[in-house]
Tab-separated table of C-alpha atoms (C1' of nucleotides) in Angstrom:
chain	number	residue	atom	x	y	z
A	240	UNK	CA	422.023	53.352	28.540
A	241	UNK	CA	420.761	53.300	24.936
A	242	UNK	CA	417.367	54.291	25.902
A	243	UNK	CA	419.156	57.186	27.569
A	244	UNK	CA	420.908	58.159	24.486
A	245	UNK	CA	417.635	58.247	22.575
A	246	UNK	CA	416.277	60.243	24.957
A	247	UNK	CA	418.846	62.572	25.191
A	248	UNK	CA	418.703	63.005	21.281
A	249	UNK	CA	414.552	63.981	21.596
A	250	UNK	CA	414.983	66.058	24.492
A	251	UNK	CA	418.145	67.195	24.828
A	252	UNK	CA	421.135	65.959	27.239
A	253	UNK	CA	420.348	68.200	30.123
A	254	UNK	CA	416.998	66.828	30.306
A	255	UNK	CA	418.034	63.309	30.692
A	256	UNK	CA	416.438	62.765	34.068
A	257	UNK	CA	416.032	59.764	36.137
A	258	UNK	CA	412.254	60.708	36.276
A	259	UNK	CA	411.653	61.080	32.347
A	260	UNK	CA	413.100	58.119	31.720
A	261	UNK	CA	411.213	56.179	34.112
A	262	UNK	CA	408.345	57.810	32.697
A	263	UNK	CA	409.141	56.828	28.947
A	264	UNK	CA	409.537	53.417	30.376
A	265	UNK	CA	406.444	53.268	31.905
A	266	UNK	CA	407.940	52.204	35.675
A	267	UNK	CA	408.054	54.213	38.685
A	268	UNK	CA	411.355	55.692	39.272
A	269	UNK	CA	412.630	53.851	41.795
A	270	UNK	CA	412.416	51.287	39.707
A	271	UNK	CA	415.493	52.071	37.939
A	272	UNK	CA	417.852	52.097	40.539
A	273	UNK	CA	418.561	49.038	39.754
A	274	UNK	CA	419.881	49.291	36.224
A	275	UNK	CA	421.630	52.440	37.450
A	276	UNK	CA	423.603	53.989	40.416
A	277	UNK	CA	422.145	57.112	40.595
A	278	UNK	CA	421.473	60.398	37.872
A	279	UNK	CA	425.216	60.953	37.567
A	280	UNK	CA	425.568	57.378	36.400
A	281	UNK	CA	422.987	57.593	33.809
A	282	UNK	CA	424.591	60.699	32.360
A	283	UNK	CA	427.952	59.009	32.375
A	284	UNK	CA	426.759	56.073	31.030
A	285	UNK	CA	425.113	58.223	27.842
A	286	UNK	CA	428.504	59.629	27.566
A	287	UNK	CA	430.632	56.789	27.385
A	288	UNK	CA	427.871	54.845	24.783
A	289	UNK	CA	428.440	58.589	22.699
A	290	UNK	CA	432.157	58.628	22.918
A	291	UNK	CA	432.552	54.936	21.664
A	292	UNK	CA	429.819	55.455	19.339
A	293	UNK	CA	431.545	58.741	17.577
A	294	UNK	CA	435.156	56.437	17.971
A	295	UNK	CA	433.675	53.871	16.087
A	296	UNK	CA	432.202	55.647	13.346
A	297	UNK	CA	435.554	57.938	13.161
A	298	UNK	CA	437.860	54.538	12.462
A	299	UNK	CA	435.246	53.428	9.804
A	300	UNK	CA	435.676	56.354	8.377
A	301	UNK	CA	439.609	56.871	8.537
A	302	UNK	CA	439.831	53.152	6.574
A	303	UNK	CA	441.956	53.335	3.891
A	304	UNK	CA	441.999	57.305	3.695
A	305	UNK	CA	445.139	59.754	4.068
A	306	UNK	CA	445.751	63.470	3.973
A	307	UNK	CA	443.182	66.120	3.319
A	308	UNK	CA	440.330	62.724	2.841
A	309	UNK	CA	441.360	61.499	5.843
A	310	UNK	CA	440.949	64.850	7.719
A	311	UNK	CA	437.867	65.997	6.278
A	312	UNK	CA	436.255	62.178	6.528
A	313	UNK	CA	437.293	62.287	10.575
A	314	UNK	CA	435.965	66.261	10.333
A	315	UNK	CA	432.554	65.158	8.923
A	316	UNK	CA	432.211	62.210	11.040
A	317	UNK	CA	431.752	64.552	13.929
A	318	UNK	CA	429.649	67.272	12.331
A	319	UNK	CA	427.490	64.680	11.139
A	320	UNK	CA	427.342	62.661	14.433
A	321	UNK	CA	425.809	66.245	16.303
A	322	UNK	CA	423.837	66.872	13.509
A	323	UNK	CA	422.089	62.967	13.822
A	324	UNK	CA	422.235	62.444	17.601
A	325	UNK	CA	422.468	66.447	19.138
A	326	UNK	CA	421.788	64.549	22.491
A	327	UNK	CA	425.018	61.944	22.256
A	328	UNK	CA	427.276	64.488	20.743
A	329	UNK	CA	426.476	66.811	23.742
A	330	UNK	CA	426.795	64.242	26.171
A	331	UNK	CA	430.211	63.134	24.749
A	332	UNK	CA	431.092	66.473	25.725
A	333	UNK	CA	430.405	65.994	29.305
A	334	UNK	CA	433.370	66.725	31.991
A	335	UNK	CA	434.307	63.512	32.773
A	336	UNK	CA	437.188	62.599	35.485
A	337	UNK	CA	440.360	61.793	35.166
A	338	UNK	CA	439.932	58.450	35.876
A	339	UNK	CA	436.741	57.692	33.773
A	340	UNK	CA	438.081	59.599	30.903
A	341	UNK	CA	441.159	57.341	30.827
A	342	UNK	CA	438.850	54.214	30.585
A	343	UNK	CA	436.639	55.692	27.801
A	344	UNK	CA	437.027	56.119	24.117
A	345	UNK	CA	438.400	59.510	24.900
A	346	UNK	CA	441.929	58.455	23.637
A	347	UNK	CA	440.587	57.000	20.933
A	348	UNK	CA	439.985	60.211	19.743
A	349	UNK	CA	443.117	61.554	20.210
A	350	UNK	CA	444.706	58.924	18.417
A	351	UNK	CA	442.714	58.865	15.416
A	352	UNK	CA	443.468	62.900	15.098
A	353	UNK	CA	447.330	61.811	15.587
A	354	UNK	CA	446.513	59.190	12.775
A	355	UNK	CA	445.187	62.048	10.358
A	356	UNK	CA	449.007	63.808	10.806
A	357	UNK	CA	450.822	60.806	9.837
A	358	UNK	CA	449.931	62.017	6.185
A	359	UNK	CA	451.642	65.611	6.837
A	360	UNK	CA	454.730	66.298	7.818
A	361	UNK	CA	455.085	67.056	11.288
A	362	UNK	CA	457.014	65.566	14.071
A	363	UNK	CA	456.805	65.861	17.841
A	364	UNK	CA	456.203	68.465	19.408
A	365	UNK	CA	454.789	70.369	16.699
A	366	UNK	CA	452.031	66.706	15.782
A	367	UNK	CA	450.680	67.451	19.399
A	368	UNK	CA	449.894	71.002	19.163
A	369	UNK	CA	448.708	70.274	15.524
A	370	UNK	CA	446.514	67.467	17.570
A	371	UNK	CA	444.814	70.095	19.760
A	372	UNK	CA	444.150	72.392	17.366
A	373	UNK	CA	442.668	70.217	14.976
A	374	UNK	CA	440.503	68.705	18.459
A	375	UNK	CA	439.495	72.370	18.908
A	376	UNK	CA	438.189	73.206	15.551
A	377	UNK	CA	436.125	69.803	15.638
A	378	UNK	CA	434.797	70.241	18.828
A	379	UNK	CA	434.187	74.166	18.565
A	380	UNK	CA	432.898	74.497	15.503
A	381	UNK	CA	430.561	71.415	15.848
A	382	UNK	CA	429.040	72.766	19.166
A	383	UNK	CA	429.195	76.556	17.455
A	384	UNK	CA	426.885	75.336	14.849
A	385	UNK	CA	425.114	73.221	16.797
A	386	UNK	CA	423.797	76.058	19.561
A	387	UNK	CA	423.097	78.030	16.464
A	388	UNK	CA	426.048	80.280	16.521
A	389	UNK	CA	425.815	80.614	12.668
A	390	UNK	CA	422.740	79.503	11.742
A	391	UNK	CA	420.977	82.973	10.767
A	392	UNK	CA	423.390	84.834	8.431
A	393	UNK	CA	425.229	84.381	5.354
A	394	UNK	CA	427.373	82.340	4.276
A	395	UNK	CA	425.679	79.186	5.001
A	396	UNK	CA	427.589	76.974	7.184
A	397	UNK	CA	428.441	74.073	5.219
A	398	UNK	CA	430.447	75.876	2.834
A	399	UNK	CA	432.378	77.744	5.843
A	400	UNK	CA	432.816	73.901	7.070
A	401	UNK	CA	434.365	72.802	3.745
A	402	UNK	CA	436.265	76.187	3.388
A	403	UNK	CA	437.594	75.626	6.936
A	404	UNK	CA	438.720	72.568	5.834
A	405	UNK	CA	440.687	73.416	2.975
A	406	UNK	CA	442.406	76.273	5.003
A	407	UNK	CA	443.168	73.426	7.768
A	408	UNK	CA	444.822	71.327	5.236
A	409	UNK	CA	446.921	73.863	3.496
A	410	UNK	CA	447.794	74.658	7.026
A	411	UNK	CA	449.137	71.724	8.098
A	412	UNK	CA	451.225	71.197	4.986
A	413	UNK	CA	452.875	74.079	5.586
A	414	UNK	CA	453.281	74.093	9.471
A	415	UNK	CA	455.347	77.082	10.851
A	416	UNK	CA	458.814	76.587	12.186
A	417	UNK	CA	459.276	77.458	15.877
A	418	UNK	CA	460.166	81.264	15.556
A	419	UNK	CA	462.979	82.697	17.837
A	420	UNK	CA	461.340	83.951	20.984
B	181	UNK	CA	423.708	89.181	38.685
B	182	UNK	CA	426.927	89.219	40.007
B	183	UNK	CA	426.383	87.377	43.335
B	184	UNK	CA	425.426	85.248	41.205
B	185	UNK	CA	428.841	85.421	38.724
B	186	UNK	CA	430.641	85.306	41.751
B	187	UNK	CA	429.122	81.843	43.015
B	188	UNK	CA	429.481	80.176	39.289
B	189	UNK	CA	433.230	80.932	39.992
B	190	UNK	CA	433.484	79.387	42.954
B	191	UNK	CA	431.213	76.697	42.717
B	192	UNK	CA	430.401	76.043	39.120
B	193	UNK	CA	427.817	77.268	36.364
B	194	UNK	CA	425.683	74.218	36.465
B	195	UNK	CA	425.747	74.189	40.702
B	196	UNK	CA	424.085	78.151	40.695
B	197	UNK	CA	420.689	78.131	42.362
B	198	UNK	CA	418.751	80.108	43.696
B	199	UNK	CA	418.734	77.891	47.031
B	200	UNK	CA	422.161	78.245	46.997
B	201	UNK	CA	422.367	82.229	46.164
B	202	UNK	CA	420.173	82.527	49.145
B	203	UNK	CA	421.914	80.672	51.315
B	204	UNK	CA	424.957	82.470	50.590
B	205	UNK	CA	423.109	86.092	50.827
B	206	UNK	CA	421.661	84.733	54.434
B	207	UNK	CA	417.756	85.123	53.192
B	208	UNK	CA	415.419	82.838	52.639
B	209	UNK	CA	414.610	81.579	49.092
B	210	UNK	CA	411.359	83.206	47.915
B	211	UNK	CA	412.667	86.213	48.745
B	212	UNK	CA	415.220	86.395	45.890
B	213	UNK	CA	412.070	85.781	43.354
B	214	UNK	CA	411.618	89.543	43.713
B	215	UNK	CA	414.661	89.962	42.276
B	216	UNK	CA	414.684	86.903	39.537
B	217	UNK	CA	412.595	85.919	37.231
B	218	UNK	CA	413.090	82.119	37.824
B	219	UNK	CA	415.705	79.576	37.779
B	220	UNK	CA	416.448	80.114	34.250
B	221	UNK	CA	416.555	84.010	34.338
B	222	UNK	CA	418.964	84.217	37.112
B	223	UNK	CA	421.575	81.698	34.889
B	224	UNK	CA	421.010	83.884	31.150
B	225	UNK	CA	421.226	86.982	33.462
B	226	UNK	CA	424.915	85.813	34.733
B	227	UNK	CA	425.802	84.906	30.961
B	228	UNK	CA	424.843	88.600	30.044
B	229	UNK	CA	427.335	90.042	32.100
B	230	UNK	CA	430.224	87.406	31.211
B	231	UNK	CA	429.251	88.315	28.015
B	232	UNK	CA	429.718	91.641	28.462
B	233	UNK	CA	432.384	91.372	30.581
B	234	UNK	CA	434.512	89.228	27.849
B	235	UNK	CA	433.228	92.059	24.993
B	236	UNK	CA	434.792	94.805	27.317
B	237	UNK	CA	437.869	93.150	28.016
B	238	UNK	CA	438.376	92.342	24.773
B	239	UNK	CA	438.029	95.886	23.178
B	240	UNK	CA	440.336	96.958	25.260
B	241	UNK	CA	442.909	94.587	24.382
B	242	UNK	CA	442.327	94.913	20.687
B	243	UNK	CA	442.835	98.849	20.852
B	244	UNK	CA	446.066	99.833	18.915
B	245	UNK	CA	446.780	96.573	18.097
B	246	UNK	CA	446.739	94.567	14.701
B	247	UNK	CA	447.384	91.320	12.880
B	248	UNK	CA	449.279	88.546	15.009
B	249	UNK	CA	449.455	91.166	17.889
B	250	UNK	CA	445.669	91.281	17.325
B	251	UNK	CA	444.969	87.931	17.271
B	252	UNK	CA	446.686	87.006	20.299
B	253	UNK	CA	445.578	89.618	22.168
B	254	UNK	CA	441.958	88.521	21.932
B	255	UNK	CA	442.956	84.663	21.974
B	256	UNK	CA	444.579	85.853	25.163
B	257	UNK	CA	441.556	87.657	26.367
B	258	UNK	CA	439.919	84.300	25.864
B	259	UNK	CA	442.269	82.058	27.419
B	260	UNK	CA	442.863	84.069	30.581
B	261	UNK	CA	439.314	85.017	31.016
B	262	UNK	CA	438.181	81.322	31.114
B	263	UNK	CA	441.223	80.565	33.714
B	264	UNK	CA	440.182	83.576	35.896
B	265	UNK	CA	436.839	83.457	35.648
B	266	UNK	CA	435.453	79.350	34.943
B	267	UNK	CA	431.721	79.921	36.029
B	268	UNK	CA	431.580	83.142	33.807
B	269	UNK	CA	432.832	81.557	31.043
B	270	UNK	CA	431.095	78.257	31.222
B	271	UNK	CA	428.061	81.107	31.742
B	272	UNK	CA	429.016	82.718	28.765
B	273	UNK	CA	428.881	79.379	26.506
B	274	UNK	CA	425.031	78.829	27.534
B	275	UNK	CA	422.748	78.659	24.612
B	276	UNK	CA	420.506	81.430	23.850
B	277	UNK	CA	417.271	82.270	22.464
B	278	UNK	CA	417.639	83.937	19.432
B	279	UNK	CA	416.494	87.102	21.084
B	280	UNK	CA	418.236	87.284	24.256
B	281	UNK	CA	421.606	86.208	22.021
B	282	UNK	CA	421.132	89.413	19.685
B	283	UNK	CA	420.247	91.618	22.358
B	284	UNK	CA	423.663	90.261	24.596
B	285	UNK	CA	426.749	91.430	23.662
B	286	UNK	CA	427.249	88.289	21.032
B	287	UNK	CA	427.767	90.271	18.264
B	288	UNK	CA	430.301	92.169	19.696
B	289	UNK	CA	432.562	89.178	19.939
B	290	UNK	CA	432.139	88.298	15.993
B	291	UNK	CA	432.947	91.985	15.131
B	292	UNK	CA	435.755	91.886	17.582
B	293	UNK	CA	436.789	88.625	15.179
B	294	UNK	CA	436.132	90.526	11.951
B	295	UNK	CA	438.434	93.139	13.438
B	296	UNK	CA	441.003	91.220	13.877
B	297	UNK	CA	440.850	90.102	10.057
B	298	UNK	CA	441.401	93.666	9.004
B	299	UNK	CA	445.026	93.472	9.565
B	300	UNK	CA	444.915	90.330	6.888
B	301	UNK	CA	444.018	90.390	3.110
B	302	UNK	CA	440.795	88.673	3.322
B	303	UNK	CA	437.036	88.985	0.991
B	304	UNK	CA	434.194	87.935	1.422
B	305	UNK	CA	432.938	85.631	1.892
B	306	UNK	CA	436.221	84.358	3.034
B	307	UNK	CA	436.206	86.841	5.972
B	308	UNK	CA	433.569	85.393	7.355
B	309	UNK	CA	434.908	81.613	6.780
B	310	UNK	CA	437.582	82.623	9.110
B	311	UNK	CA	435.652	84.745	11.822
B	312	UNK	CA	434.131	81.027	12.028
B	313	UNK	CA	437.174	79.164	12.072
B	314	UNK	CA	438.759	81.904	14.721
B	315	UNK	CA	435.735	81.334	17.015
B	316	UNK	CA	435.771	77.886	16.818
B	317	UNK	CA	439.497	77.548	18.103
B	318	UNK	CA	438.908	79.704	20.641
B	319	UNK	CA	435.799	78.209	21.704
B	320	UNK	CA	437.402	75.114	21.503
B	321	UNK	CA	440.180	74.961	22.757
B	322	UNK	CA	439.545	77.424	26.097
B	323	UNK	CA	436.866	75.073	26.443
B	324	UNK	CA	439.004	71.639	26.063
B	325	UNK	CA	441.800	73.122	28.385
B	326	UNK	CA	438.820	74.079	30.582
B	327	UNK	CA	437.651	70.647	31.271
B	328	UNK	CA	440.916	68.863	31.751
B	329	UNK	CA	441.829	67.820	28.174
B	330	UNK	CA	444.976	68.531	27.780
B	331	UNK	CA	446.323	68.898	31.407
B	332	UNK	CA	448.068	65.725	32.100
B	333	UNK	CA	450.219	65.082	29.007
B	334	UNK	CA	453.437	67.440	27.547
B	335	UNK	CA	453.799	69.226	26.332
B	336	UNK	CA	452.404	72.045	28.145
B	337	UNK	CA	449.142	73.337	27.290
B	338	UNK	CA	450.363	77.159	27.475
B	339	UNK	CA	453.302	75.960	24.503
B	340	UNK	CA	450.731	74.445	22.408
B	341	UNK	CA	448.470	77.618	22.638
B	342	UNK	CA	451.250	80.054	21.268
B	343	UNK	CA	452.195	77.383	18.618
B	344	UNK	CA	448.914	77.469	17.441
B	345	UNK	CA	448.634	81.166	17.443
B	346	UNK	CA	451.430	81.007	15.043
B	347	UNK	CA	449.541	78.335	12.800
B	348	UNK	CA	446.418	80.515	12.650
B	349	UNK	CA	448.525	83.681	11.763
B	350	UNK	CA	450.850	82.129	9.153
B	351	UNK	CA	447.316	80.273	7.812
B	352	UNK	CA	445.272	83.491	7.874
B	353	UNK	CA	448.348	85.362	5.720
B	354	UNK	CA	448.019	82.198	3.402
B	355	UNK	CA	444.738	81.764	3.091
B	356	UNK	CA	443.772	79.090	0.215
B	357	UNK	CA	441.873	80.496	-2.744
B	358	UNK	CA	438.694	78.746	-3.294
B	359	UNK	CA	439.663	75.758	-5.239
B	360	UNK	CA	437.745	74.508	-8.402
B	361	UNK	CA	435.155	71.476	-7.317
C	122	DG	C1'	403.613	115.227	60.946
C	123	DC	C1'	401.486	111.733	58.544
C	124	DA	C1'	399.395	108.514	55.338
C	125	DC	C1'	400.720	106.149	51.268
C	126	DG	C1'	403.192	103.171	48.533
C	127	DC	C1'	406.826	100.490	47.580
C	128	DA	C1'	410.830	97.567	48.361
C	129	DA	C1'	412.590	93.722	50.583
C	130	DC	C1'	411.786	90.385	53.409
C	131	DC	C1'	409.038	86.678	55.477
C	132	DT	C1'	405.877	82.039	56.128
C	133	DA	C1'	403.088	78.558	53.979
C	134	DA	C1'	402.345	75.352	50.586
C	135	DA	C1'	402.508	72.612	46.419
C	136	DG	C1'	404.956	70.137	42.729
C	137	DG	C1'	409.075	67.958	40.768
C	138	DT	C1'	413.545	65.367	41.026
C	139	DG	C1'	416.993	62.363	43.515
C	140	DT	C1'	417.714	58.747	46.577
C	141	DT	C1'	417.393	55.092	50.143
C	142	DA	C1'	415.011	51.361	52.563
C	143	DG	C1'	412.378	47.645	52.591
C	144	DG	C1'	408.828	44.398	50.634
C	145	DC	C1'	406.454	41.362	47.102
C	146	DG	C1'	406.109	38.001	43.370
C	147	DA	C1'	407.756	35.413	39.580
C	148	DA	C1'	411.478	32.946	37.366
C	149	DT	C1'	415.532	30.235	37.975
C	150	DG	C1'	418.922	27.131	39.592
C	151	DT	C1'	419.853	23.229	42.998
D	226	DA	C1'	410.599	21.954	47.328
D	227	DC	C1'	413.508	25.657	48.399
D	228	DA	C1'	416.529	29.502	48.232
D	229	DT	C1'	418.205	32.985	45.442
D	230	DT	C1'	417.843	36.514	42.386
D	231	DC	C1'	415.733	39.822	39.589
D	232	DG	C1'	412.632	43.396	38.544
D	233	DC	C1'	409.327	45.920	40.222
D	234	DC	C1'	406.706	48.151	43.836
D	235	DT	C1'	405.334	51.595	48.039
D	236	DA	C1'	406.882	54.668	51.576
D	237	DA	C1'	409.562	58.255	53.016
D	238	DC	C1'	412.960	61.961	53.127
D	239	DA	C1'	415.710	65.717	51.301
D	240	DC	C1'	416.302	69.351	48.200
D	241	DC	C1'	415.124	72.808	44.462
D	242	DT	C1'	411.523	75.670	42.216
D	243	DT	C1'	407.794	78.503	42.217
D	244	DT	C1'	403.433	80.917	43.653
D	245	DA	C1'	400.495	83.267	47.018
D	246	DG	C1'	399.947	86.224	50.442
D	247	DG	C1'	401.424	88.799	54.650
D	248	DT	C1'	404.725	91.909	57.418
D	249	DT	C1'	407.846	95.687	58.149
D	250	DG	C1'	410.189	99.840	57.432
D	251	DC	C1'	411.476	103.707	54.932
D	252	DG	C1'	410.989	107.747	51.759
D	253	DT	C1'	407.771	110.781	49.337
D	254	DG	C1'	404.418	113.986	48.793
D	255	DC	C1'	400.635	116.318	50.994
DNA sequence: GCACGCAACCTAAAGGTGTTAGGCGAATGT
DNA sequence: ACATTCGCCTAACACCTTTAGGTTGCGTGC
């Protein structure tokens, strides 16, 4: 699987091919079928190494850190892991099912966002939707930047990240109330 | 280009082929070459017109409309967009040359965003901070609900959504002044 | 009316990827 | 010594992509 992840971060995640790899390897593609079920697998496999990969590196990071630190250190971890391995962060993103997704580091994830809102103030179910959000700003912007949605025009994009940031914080300190519907 | 919009909703983005197209159309494959490019063409040409598409819809729902109405009228857009149409919008999330992408109707999408910011007191370059952060939850979180994220947990994904509506309109009012680093 | 050209379709063929089946040889455990 | 297992191989099939070149039919302009 690692030698899939590597591959994935030269040539890109959609290129990950049975054939390619074979080919890097220096064995004839059959060959392979025994090391993995069949394309699907090796993609999956890439995937999983990715998600617990990105898990691990987001704990390290969380150590010892609360509030707006913890939430930017969990933010960067993610921005950095796409910018280092384009190929594993993209993979992580692959549609996995239910099943597979529930063995995975997926929750991980989840939980470490959770852990980030222990240091604001907000209980259930208001800490879940915060938990989304926070999951879609991570994974949008990250793929945003990443498939060069800002990469041509002022403001550079680090300083929206930070910015972002900030706003995300003061946000979360001062979560709305449910409004009368 | 729409047969082939059509068959990304039913089938998936990543399944549309042109074996497949000409199955469906009852011709044999070469024969759609005269009306493709290749492969590749036939997918950018179906995420031109979910492009589009999205652009058109959303213009129309921004019309008369401003601040939170605004905002959740093109979040909306979005949302309902991806649920209706899954192909298309997968379609529309394909990576572009830098060409094709300012030639597509992209850019109408950030200016949409932009729009939206009119109806809040924001400079630059904090405006364009939060078209970023505004894409990126959209992106994101259409994209996480897309692929199963959030379905099998409460609370419901729809509650979240309008909670978070509320977070982005009560942060956008508040935005944080650039603080001193 | 008719020849021309073009549009839309076809067959043939070649190259790449995915996958299964079955075989061969070397290392390993008994 | 022998059987098992492991890692690799060749052969073969199915499917997708793409190019080349031929057929048909229809509308246009002469």
């Amino acid at each position: 699987m690692l030698a899939g992840a590597e591959l994935a971060d030269e040539i890109g995640f959609a290129a990950v091919t049975v054939s390619e790899l074979a080919r890097r390897a220096g064995v004839k593609v059959p060959s392979l079928y025994s090391h993995v079920r069949n394309s699907q697998d090796l993609r999956t496999g890439v995937a999983l190494l990715a998600l617990e990969d990105l898990a691990d590196r987001g704990s390290a990071a969380l150590a010892g850190r609360a509030g707006k630190d913890a939430l930017a250190a969990l933010a960067n971890v993610y921005r950095d892991y796409a910018r280092e391995h384009p190929g594993r962060y993209a993979a992580a993103q692959m549609p996995l099912d239910t099943e597979t997704a529930l063995g995975s580091a997926g929750p991980r994830h989840s939980q470490m966002t959770r852990a980030i809102l222990r240091g604001y103030d907000l209980a259930e179910p208001d800490q879940t939707h915060a938990v989304r959000l926070l999951g879609s700003v991570f994974h949008g912007y990250v793929s945003l930047e990443l498939t060069g949605g800002f990469s041509h025009s002022a403001p550079d994009s680090a300083e929206s990240w930070v910015r972002i940031l900030d706003a995300l914080d003061a946000m979360l300190r001062a979560w709305p109330p449910t409004p009368e519907r």
